[in-house]
XYZ file of C-alpha atoms in Angstrom:
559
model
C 131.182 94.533 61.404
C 131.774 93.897 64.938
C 128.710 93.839 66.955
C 130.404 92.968 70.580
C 130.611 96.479 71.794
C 130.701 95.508 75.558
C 130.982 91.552 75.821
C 134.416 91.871 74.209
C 135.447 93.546 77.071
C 135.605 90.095 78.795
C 135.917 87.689 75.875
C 138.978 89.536 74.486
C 141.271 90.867 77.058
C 143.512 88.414 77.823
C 143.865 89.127 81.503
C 140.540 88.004 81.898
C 141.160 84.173 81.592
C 138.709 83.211 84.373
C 135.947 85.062 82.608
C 136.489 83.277 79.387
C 137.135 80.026 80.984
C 133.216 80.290 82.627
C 132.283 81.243 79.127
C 133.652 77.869 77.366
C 132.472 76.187 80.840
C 128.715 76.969 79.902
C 129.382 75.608 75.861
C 130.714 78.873 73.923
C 133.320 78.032 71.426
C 135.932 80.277 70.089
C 134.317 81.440 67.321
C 130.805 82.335 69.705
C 133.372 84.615 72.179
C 133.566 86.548 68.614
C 129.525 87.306 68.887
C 127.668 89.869 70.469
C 125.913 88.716 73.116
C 122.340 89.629 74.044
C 120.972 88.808 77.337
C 117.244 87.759 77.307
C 115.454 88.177 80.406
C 112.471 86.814 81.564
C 109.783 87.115 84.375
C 108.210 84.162 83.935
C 107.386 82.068 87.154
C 104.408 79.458 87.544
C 102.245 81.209 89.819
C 100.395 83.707 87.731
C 98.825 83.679 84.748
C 100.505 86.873 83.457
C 103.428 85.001 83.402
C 102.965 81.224 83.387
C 103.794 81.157 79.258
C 106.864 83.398 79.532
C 110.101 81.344 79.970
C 108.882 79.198 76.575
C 108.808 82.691 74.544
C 112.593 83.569 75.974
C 113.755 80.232 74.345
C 111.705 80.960 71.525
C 113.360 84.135 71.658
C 116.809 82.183 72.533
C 116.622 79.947 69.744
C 115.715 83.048 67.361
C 118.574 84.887 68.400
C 121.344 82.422 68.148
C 119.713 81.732 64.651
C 121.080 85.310 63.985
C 124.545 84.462 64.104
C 124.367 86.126 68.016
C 124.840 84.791 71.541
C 121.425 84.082 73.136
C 121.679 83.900 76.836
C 118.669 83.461 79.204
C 118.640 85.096 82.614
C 115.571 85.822 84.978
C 114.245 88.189 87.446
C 111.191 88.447 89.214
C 107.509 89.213 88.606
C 105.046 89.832 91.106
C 101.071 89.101 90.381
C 98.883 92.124 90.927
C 95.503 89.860 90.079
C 96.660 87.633 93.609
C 97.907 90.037 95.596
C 95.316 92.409 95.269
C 93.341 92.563 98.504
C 96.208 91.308 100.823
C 99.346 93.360 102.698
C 101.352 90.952 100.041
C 100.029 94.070 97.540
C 102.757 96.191 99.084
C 105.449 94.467 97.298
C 103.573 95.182 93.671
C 105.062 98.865 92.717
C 108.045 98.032 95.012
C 108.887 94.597 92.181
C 109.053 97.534 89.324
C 112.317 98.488 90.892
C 113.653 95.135 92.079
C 112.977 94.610 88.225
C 115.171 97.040 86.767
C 117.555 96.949 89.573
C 118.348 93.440 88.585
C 118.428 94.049 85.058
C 120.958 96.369 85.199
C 122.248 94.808 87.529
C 123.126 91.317 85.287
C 123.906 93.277 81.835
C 126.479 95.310 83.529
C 128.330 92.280 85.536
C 128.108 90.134 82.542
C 128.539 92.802 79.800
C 125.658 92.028 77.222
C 125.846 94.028 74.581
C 122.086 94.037 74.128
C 119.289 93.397 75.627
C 115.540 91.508 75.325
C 112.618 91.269 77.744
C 110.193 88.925 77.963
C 107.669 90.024 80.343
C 104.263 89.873 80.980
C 102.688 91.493 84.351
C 101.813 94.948 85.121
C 105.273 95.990 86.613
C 107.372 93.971 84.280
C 107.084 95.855 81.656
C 108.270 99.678 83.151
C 110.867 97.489 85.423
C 112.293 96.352 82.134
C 112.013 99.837 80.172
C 113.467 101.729 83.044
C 116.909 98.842 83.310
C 116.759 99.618 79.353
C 117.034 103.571 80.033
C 119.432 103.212 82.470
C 121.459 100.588 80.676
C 121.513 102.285 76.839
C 121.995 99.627 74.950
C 120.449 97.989 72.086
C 116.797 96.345 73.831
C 113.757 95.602 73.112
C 110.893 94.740 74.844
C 108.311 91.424 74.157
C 104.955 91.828 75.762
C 103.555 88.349 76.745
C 100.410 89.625 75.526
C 96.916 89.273 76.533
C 94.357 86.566 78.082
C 91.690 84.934 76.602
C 88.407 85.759 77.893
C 86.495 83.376 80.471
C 82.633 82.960 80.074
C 80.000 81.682 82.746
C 77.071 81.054 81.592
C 76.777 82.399 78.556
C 78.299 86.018 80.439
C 81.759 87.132 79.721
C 84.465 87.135 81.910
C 87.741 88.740 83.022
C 89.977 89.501 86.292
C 87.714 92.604 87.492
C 84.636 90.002 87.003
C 86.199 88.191 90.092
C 86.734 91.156 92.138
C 83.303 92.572 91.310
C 81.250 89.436 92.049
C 82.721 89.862 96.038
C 80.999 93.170 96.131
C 77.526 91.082 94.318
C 78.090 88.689 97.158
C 78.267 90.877 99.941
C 75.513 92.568 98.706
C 73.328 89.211 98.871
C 72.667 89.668 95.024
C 74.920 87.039 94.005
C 74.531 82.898 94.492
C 77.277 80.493 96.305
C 76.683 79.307 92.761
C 77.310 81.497 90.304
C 80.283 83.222 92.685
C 82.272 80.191 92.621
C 81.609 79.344 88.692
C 82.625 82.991 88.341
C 86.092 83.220 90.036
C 86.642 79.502 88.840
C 86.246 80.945 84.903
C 87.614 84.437 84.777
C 91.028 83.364 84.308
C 91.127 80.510 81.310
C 95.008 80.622 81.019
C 98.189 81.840 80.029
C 98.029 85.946 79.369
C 97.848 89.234 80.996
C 94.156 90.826 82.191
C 92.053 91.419 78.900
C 91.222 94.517 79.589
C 92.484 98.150 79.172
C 94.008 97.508 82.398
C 97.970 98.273 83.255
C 99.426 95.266 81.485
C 97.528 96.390 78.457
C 98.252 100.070 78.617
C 101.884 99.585 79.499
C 102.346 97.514 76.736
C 100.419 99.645 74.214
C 102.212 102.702 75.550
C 105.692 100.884 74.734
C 105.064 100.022 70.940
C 103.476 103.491 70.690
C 107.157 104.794 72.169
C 108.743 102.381 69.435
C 110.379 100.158 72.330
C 108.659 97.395 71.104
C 107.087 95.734 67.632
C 104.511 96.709 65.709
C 101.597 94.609 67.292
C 103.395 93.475 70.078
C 100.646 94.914 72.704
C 97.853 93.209 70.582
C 99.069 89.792 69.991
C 97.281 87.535 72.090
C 99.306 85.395 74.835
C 98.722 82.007 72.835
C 99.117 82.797 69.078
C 101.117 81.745 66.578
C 101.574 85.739 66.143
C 103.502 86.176 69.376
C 105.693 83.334 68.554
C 106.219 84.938 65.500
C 107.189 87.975 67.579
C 109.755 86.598 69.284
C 111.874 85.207 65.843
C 111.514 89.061 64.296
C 112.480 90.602 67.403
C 116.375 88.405 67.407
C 116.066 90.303 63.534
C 115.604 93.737 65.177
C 118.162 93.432 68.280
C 120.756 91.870 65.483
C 119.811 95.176 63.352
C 119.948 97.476 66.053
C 123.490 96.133 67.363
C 124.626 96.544 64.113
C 123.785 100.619 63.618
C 124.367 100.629 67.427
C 120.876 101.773 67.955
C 120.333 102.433 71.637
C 117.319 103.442 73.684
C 117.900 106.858 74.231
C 117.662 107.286 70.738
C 114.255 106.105 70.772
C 113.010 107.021 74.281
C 112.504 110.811 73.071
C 110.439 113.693 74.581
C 108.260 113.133 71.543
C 108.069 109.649 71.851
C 106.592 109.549 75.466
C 103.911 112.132 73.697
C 103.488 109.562 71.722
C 102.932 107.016 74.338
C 100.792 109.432 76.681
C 98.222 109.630 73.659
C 97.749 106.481 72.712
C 97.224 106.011 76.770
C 94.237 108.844 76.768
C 92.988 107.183 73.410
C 92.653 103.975 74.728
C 91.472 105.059 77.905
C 94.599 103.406 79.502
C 95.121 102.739 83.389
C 96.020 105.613 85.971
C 99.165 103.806 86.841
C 100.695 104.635 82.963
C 101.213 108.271 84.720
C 103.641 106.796 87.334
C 105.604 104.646 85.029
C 105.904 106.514 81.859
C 107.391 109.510 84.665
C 109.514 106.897 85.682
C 110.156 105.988 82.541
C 111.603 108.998 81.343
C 113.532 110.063 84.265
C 115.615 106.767 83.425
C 116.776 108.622 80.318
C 116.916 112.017 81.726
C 113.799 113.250 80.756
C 111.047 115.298 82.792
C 107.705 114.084 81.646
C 105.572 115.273 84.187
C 101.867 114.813 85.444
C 101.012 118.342 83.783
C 102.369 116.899 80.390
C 99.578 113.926 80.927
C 97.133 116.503 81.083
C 97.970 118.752 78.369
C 97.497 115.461 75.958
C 94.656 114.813 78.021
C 93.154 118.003 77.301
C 93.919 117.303 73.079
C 93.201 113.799 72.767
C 89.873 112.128 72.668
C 89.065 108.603 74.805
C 87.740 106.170 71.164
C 87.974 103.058 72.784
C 85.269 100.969 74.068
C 87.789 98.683 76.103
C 87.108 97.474 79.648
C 86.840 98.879 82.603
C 84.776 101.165 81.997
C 83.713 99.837 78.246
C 82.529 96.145 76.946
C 85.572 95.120 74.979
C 89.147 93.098 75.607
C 92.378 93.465 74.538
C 91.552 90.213 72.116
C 88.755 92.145 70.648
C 91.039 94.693 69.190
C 93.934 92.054 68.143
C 90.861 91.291 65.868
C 90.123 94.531 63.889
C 93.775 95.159 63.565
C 95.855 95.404 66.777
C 97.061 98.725 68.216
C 98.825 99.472 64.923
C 95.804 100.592 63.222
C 94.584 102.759 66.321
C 98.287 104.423 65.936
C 97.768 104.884 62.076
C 94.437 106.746 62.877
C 95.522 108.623 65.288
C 98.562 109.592 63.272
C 96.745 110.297 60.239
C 94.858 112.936 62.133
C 97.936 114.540 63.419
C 97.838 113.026 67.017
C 101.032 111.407 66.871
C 104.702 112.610 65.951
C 105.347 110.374 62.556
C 109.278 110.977 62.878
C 109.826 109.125 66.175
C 112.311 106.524 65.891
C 111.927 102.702 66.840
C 113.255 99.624 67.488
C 112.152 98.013 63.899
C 115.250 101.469 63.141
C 111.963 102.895 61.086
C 110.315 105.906 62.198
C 106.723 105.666 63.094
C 105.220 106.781 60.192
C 107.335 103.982 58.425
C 105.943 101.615 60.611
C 102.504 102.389 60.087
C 102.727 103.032 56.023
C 101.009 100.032 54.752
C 98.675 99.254 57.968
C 95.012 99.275 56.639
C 92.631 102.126 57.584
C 90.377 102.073 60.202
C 87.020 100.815 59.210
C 84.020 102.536 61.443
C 81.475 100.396 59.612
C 82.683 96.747 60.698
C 83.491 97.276 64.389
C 82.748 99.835 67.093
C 85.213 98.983 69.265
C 87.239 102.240 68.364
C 85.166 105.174 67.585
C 85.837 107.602 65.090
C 87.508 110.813 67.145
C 83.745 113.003 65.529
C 82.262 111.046 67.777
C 84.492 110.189 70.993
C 83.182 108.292 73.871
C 85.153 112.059 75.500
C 86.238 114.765 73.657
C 89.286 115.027 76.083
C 91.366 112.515 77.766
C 89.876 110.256 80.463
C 93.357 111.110 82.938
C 92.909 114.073 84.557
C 95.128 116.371 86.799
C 93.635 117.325 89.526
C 95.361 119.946 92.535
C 93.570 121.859 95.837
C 93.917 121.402 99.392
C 93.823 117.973 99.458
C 96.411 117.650 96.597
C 98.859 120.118 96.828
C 101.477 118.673 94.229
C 98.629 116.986 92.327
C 96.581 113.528 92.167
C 95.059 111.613 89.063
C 91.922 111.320 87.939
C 90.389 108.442 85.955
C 86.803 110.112 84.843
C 85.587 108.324 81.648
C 82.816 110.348 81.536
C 80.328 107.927 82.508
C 81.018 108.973 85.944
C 79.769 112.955 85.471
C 82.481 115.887 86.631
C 81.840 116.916 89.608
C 81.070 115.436 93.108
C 80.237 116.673 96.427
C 80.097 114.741 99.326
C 80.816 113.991 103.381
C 83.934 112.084 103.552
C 84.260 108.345 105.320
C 87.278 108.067 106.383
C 89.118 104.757 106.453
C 93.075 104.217 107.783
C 93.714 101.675 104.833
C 91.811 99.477 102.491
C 91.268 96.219 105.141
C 88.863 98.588 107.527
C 87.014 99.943 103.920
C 85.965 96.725 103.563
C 84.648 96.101 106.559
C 82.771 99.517 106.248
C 80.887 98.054 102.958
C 80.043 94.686 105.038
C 78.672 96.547 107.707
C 76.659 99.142 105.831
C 79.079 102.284 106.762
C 79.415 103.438 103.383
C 75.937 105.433 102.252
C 75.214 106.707 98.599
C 76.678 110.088 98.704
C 79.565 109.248 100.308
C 83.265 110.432 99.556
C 85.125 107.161 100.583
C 89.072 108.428 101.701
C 91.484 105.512 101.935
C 94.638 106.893 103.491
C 98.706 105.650 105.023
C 98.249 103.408 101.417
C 101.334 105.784 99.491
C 104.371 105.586 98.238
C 105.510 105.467 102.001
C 102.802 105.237 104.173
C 101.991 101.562 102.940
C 104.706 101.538 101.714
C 104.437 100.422 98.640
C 101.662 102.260 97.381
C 99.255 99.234 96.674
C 96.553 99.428 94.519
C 92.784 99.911 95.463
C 91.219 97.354 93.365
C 89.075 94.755 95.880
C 87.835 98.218 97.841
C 86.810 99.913 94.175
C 85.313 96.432 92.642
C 83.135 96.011 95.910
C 81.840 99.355 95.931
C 81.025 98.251 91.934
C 79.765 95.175 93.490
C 77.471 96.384 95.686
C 75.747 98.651 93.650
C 77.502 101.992 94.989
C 79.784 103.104 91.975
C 77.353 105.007 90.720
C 76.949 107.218 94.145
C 80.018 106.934 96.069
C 83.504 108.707 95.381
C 86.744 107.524 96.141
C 89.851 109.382 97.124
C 93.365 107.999 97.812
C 97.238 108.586 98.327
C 97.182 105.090 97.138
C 96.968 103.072 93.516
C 94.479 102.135 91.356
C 94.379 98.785 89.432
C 93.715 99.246 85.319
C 90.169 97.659 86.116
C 89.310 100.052 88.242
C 85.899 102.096 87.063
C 83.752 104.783 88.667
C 84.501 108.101 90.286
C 88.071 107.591 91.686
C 90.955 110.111 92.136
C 94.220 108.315 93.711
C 97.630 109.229 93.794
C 97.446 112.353 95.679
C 100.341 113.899 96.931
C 101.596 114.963 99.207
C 100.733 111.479 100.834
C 98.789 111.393 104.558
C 101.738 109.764 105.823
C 104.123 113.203 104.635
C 101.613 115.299 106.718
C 99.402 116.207 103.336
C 96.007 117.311 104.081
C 94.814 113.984 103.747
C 95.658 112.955 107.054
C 93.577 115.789 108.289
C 90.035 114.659 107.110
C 87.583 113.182 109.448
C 83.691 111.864 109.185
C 81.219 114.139 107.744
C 83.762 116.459 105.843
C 82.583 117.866 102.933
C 84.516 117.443 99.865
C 84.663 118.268 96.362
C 86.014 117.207 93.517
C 85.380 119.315 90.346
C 87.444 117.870 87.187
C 86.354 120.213 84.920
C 87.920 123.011 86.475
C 91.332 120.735 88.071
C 90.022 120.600 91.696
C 90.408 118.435 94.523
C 89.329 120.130 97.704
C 88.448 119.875 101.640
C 85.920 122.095 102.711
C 86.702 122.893 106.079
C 87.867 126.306 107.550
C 91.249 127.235 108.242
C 90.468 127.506 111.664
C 89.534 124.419 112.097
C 92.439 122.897 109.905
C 95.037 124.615 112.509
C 93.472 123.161 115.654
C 93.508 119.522 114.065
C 97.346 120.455 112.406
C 98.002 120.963 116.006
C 97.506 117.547 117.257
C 98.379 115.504 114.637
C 101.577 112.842 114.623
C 103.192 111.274 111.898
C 102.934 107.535 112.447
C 106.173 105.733 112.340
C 106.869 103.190 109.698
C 104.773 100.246 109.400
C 108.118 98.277 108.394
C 111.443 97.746 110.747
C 113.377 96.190 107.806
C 113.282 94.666 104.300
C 112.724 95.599 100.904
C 109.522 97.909 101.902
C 111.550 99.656 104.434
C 114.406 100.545 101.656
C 111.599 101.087 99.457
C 109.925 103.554 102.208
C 113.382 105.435 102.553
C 114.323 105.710 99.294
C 110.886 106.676 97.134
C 109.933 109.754 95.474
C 106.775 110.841 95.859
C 103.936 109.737 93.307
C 104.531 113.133 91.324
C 107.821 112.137 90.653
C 107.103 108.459 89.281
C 107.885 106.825 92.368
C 111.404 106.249 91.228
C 114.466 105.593 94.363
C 117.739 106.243 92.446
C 117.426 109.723 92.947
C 118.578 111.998 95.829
């Protein structure tokens, strides 16, 4: 059976002779221009963690692949660390790398006309850049998660990236040594592996296997294992079986599939971002997931896992009791996930998860039984008003109560928040607004994370609010509701909020609202400019031109 669907296109017409002359150039021989070809991509670079580890799995991968009787070929694209750019104007480029990600995906299959495709990828963007390339692409892919970090320790305390970011909020605060903040940030990170937590990494790549783009226990095995080496061998098994019943994504990526993927996000108690990429996701295949569909899964599936941020367990904790396969068997078993979903192993989900073990409530409580949730509902929630016309998102674990009230402090990005905590500007009671941090406003639409973990830090999480037309990092905890749209910098409400504004935010009944008269509203609507662009040129500036709005997944193929 031919399995060269597209590569023969250049290794078979004859009036391509320079093409197959590069091809013999780089070592193919005659017989090889016969094979499919699968292109393996990687992010892997040296300067982040995440990453570090991932050009040795794409020869692992490689080697796997030509050991199928296939043509392995290695190509890279780039991978931006959230964890160091976090904090800086450099977190701009973060969302903005998702689509340099797929853009150069696609952009090498089609030139070079691989007939399938596998990703090696490890940081939070990497892994919706690749899936979104594999939507747009259709053709047999799969997807290997680098896989998680170890956890640091100092003394005798456990560790992990949010630890770091935390412990500058303990510092400024005075209730943390030179010390212990230095052995802190010098631990967090003990090598190769994405953030332990139930942070994006971790819920992208959970969210993946659950939509059957990727193995069973691909989003569990640990960075360093002999399990994710052993990954990378059975997936060259699965692209060769895919090519071979011409298996494509599409087939896979269903409606019922991204249900799939949505629930085992609100059962995990996944990060806020999953809601931009999984939208994004789907449009790449044609589908409208939308933020309402998050909620209505929201609303029917309970949060069971005790994972961090807002829990006491990692990623490597779960790998333990059974990887995210036997959370997917539970869940199925009690009807929260469609069994008949295809994936990339060409067995349906219930197929998948036939002979996984049953989830055992007596030796770990690291997932609870769903009697007994940690929340009845979904810890994502949809949330419209005034302030949110086309909708924002929610991350309420239920640790952080439903409803808050307070007088807004307003802050014109995330760099003057942080002074605001230094200088004592931020009171309990407070209803922090961080705003021009969206989609284009930014642009970019960086994440939150250093202004969230010093609030943690210095003792105000449990007092203050947080609103934002910006991001949220996965390890961000406490009373937060970002993504609001329409964004300050489009003229939303947001940009019409000043000191001592009351506002409320009331999940239980969807609510996000300001609390000043209409009256006043027109007066200020009256004055107010839209800034220009913060960027002349560049990536950001196409970015800012071309991006949908957070609602929409923050996608820019679309008119």
């Amino acid at each position: 059976m031919e399995l060269n669907k597209y590569s023969k296109t250049i290794t078979q017409d004859s009036t391509l002779p320079a093409a197959q002359a590069m091809l013999y150039g780089i070592g193919l021989t005659e017989h090889d221009l016969k094979k499919a070809q699968v292109g393996i991509v990687s992010t892997g670079f040296d300067g982040n963690t995440c990453n570090m580890h991932l050009n040795a799995l794409a020869q692992e991968v490689k080697q796997a692949v030509w050991d199928q009787d296939l043509v392995g070929l290695v190509f890279h694209t780039i991978g931006v660390s959230d964890g160091i750019s976090n904090g800086t104007e450099g977190m701009r480029y973060s969302l903005v790398s998702r689509e340099v990600i797929a853009d150069s995906i696609e952009t090498v299959c089609n030139a070079q006309y691989y007939d399938g495709l596998i990703a090696v990828v490890g940081c939070d963007k990497n892994m919706p850049g690749s899936l979104i390339a594999m939507g747009r692409l259709n053709r047999p892919a799969i997807m290997v998660y680098g896989g998680t970090i170890a956890g640091g320790h100092w003394k005798g305390k456990p560790l992990n990236i949010v630890s770091a970011f935390e412990a500058l909020g303990e510092k400024m605060a005075n209730k943390l040594s030179d010390e212990d903040y230095k052995g802190i940030i010098q631990n967090a990170c003990p090598g190769a592996g994405a953030c332990g937590g139930m942070y994006t990494a971790n819920t992208m790549a959970s969210a993946i296997e659950a939509l059957g783009m990727a193995l069973p226990y691909s989003s569990s095995n640990p960075a360093l294992s002999k399990e994710k080496s052993a990954e990378c061998k059975t997936a060259s098994e699965a692209i060769h079986f895919l090519l071979e019943k011409d298996i494509k994504p599409r087939d896979i990526m269903t409606m019922r599939a991204f249900e799939n993927a949505v629930t085992i996000v609100m059962a995990l108690g996944g990060s806020t971002n999953a809601v931009l990429h999984l939208i994004a996701m789907a449009r790449s295949v044609g589908l409208k997931l939308t933020q309402d569909d998050f909620q209505r899964l929201s609303d029917s599936t309970p949060l069971i896992a005790d994972l961090k941020p807002s829990g006491k367990y990692l990623m490597e904790d779960l790998h333990k009791i059974g990887g995210t396969p036997v959370v997917m068997k539970y869940l199925l078993d009690n009807g929260l996930l469609h069994p008949e979903c295809l994936t990339v192993t060409g067995k349906t989900v219930a197929e998948n998860l036939q002979n996984i073990p049953s989830m055992d409530f007596e030796k770990q409580d690291i997932i609870v039984s769903l009697e007994k949730p940690i929340k009845k509902s979904g810890h994502l929630q949809i949330l419209y008003g005034n302030l949110a016309e086309k909708g924002s998102v929610a991350k309420i674990t239920g640790k952080e109560g439903e409803k808050f009230k307070g007088r807004a402090r307003v802050f014109n990005g995330e760099f003057e928040l942080i002074n605001g905590i230094a200088s004592g500007k931020v009171k309990e009671g407070d209803v922090v607004v961080i705003r021009y941090v969206g989609p284009k406003g930014a642009p970019g639409m960086p994440e939150m994370l250093k202004p969230t973990s010093a609030i943690m830090g210095a003792g105000l999480g449990k007092n203050v609010a947080l609103i934002t037309d910006g991001r949220f990092s996965g390890g961000t905890h406490g009373f937060v509701v970002g993504h609001i749209t329409p964004e300050a910098f489009d003229g939303g409400l947001l940009a019409l909020v000043e000191d001592g504004d009351w506002i409320e935010i009331d999940v239980r009944n969807h609510q996000l609202n300001l609390l000043v008269d209409e009256k006043t509203l027109v007066i200020r609507k009256s004055t107010f400019q839209t800034p220009g662009l913060r960027v002349h040129n560049g990536v950001l500036y196409k970015y800012a031109k071309q991006v949908k709005t957070a609602a929409d997944g923050c996608v820019t193929d679309e008119d």
